[in-house]
DNA sequence: TTGCAAATAAGAACGATTATCATTTGCATA
DNA sequence: TATGCAAATGATAATCGTTCTTATTTGCAA
């Protein structure tokens, strides 16, 4: 466990709210959390954090490369730990579960298409909205 | 020009604001417009529409299948005419220009990946954020 | 024409996020 | 270990995109 160093390396003081937020992402059961999710879970654990602090910390962690921000449908930002390797997401329309995937063929085609149109890709965003085909829909029923 | 019939078919009365909005999308120079874009352009043309009406009309047109809504980065919804055939988007990071593309190989891989994970795709969203590689960046400099 | 349901404009209300600011805290230094 | 100060915090106001409310206007069928 070297969370404090992560913060230090990012030029951020090691404060209680920051450690708590990091802990949520590293040890919580959901990998993908909105600011409100984080806020409510911290309040539920008896932590006394402000919502403004949660927003600030999430943005700082994103800038520091500790978290990645996603813009799924629904208007609110969703964050997850930055594990280094890029991936895209499937969102289950029934249970809200978020599954990750990475497909080299898709990425290669993206590069090809962009190149033909005269663009160099800097970033991309791909989400699949889908229904579970098995009934082992693994989360909220 | 059969705009009024489009509206009638959608169960919508043929009103001035609705015709003006449709006209903007059909004959304006930008294909992709936010609610604010539409509102400002109408005001600029001397039309006296309310912002609330613009939002309502855009939502109705989306429900009627006349427009398609996109959620690009930046928080605001962007609409375009529904031409029937699905496509994805490249957004130029320099000029803000939106280019459309469609790649069967990408779509096929999406189906494959989702199927392997036990999902049936209902919808998807793919955006490429890119830099122009030619200097003929065709819009706002 | 006239009547009435549908549509409108203006502004209040809303949810997510950001800014403000007085108070508190981490931590380098004495 | 005590202390000073910049950085961080929490409460709250403000902002931004969007939706709701309501009194008024309008399309259109009779």
GROMACS .gro file of C-alpha atoms in nm, chain B:
model
  141
  142UNK     CA    1  -3.988   2.061  -4.963
  143UNK     CA    2  -4.229   1.863  -4.751
  144UNK     CA    3  -4.147   1.975  -4.402
  145UNK     CA    4  -4.507   2.026  -4.287
  146UNK     CA    5  -4.585   1.666  -4.375
  147UNK     CA    6  -4.286   1.550  -4.170
  148UNK     CA    7  -4.437   1.730  -3.875
  149UNK     CA    8  -4.789   1.607  -3.941
  150UNK     CA    9  -4.668   1.250  -3.969
  151UNK     CA   10  -4.503   1.289  -3.634
  152UNK     CA   11  -4.827   1.409  -3.480
  153UNK     CA   12  -4.692   1.761  -3.441
  154UNK     CA   13  -4.871   2.078  -3.546
  155UNK     CA   14  -4.697   2.281  -3.812
  156UNK     CA   15  -4.590   2.584  -3.614
  157UNK     CA   16  -4.349   2.862  -3.695
  158UNK     CA   17  -4.083   2.769  -3.439
  159UNK     CA   18  -4.086   2.408  -3.553
  160UNK     CA   19  -4.053   2.498  -3.920
  161UNK     CA   20  -3.771   2.738  -3.841
  162UNK     CA   21  -3.580   2.479  -3.643
  163UNK     CA   22  -3.622   2.218  -3.914
  164UNK     CA   23  -3.511   2.469  -4.174
  165UNK     CA   24  -3.194   2.541  -3.978
  166UNK     CA   25  -3.094   2.177  -3.982
  167UNK     CA   26  -3.192   2.126  -4.347
  168UNK     CA   27  -3.045   2.441  -4.495
  169UNK     CA   28  -2.800   2.579  -4.240
  170UNK     CA   29  -2.426   2.548  -4.290
  171UNK     CA   30  -2.361   2.342  -3.977
  172UNK     CA   31  -2.514   1.996  -3.960
  173UNK     CA   32  -2.448   1.953  -3.586
  174UNK     CA   33  -2.616   2.202  -3.356
  175UNK     CA   34  -2.671   2.233  -2.982
  176UNK     CA   35  -2.986   2.384  -2.836
  177UNK     CA   36  -2.799   2.704  -2.772
  178UNK     CA   37  -2.667   2.710  -3.129
  179UNK     CA   38  -3.021   2.679  -3.261
  180UNK     CA   39  -3.152   2.941  -3.022
  181UNK     CA   40  -2.885   3.194  -3.108
  182UNK     CA   41  -2.914   3.143  -3.481
  183UNK     CA   42  -3.289   3.191  -3.468
  184UNK     CA   43  -3.255   3.506  -3.262
  185UNK     CA   44  -2.991   3.625  -3.505
  186UNK     CA   45  -3.235   3.573  -3.791
  187UNK     CA   46  -3.485   3.795  -3.614
  188UNK     CA   47  -3.705   3.507  -3.503
  189UNK     CA   48  -3.864   3.553  -3.163
  190UNK     CA   49  -3.843   3.207  -3.010
  191UNK     CA   50  -3.795   3.109  -2.649
  192UNK     CA   51  -3.509   2.889  -2.535
  193UNK     CA   52  -3.757   2.658  -2.367
  194UNK     CA   53  -3.935   2.610  -2.698
  195UNK     CA   54  -3.610   2.522  -2.869
  196UNK     CA   55  -3.540   2.254  -2.609
  197UNK     CA   56  -3.894   2.120  -2.634
  198UNK     CA   57  -3.891   2.112  -3.012
  199UNK     CA   58  -3.553   1.942  -3.030
  200UNK     CA   59  -3.669   1.674  -2.789
  201UNK     CA   60  -3.992   1.623  -2.983
  202UNK     CA   61  -3.803   1.599  -3.310
  203UNK     CA   62  -3.572   1.345  -3.158
  204UNK     CA   63  -3.866   1.138  -3.036
  205UNK     CA   64  -4.027   1.170  -3.378
  206UNK     CA   65  -3.710   1.044  -3.544
  207UNK     CA   66  -3.643   1.365  -3.734
  208UNK     CA   67  -3.328   1.442  -3.537
  209UNK     CA   68  -3.062   1.235  -3.367
  210UNK     CA   69  -2.908   1.344  -3.038
  211UNK     CA   70  -2.539   1.300  -2.957
  212UNK     CA   71  -2.349   1.339  -2.633
  213UNK     CA   72  -2.007   1.467  -2.721
  214UNK     CA   73  -1.763   1.590  -2.460
  215UNK     CA   74  -1.854   1.924  -2.309
  216UNK     CA   75  -2.180   1.844  -2.141
  217UNK     CA   76  -2.427   1.973  -2.396
  218UNK     CA   77  -2.640   1.769  -2.633
  219UNK     CA   78  -2.578   1.807  -3.004
  220UNK     CA   79  -2.841   1.729  -3.267
  221UNK     CA   80  -2.833   1.651  -3.636
  222UNK     CA   81  -3.086   1.552  -3.902
  223UNK     CA   82  -3.165   1.184  -3.903
  224UNK     CA   83  -3.061   1.068  -4.247
  225UNK     CA   84  -3.151   0.709  -4.175
  226UNK     CA   85  -2.805   0.557  -4.192
  227UNK     CA   86  -2.610   0.538  -3.869
  228UNK     CA   87  -2.265   0.689  -3.849
  229UNK     CA   88  -2.000   0.780  -3.596
  230UNK     CA   89  -1.806   1.103  -3.559
  231UNK     CA   90  -1.458   1.248  -3.570
  232UNK     CA   91  -1.428   1.579  -3.387
  233UNK     CA   92  -1.144   1.807  -3.488
  234UNK     CA   93  -0.968   1.932  -3.178
  235UNK     CA   94  -0.843   2.244  -3.358
  236UNK     CA   95  -1.145   2.378  -3.539
  237UNK     CA   96  -1.434   2.196  -3.376
  238UNK     CA   97  -1.545   2.058  -3.709
  239UNK     CA   98  -1.744   1.735  -3.697
  240UNK     CA   99  -1.681   1.475  -3.964
  241UNK     CA  100  -1.893   1.163  -4.008
  242UNK     CA  101  -1.780   0.814  -4.090
  243UNK     CA  102  -1.909   0.462  -4.096
  244UNK     CA  103  -1.696   0.150  -4.082
  245UNK     CA  104  -1.851  -0.190  -4.117
  246UNK     CA  105  -1.545  -0.362  -3.976
  247UNK     CA  106  -1.567  -0.165  -3.653
  248UNK     CA  107  -1.936  -0.237  -3.615
  249UNK     CA  108  -1.881  -0.605  -3.682
  250UNK     CA  109  -1.609  -0.625  -3.417
  251UNK     CA  110  -1.834  -0.449  -3.170
  252UNK     CA  111  -2.098  -0.716  -3.222
  253UNK     CA  112  -1.840  -0.987  -3.185
  254UNK     CA  113  -1.689  -0.847  -2.866
  255UNK     CA  114  -2.029  -0.789  -2.708
  256UNK     CA  115  -2.149  -1.136  -2.803
  257UNK     CA  116  -1.846  -1.298  -2.645
  258UNK     CA  117  -1.913  -1.109  -2.323
  259UNK     CA  118  -2.276  -1.215  -2.320
  260UNK     CA  119  -2.439  -0.895  -2.441
  261UNK     CA  120  -2.664  -0.792  -2.728
  262UNK     CA  121  -2.589  -0.438  -2.842
  263UNK     CA  122  -2.885  -0.201  -2.849
  264UNK     CA  123  -2.695   0.117  -2.919
  265UNK     CA  124  -2.343   0.248  -2.927
  266UNK     CA  125  -2.152   0.571  -2.922
  267UNK     CA  126  -1.811   0.619  -3.081
  268UNK     CA  127  -1.626   0.945  -3.111
  269UNK     CA  128  -1.272   1.006  -3.228
  270UNK     CA  129  -1.104   1.324  -3.105
  271UNK     CA  130  -0.833   1.415  -3.349
  272UNK     CA  131  -0.604   1.673  -3.504
  273UNK     CA  132  -0.615   1.768  -3.870
  274UNK     CA  133  -0.305   1.640  -4.046
  275UNK     CA  134  -0.364   1.864  -4.346
  276UNK     CA  135  -0.369   2.236  -4.309
  277UNK     CA  136  -0.694   2.259  -4.502
  278UNK     CA  137  -0.865   2.248  -4.164
  279UNK     CA  138  -1.194   2.341  -4.322
  280UNK     CA  139  -1.359   2.560  -4.061
  281UNK     CA  140  -1.299   2.814  -3.788
  282UNK     CA  141  -0.923   2.878  -3.782
   0.00000   0.00000   0.00000
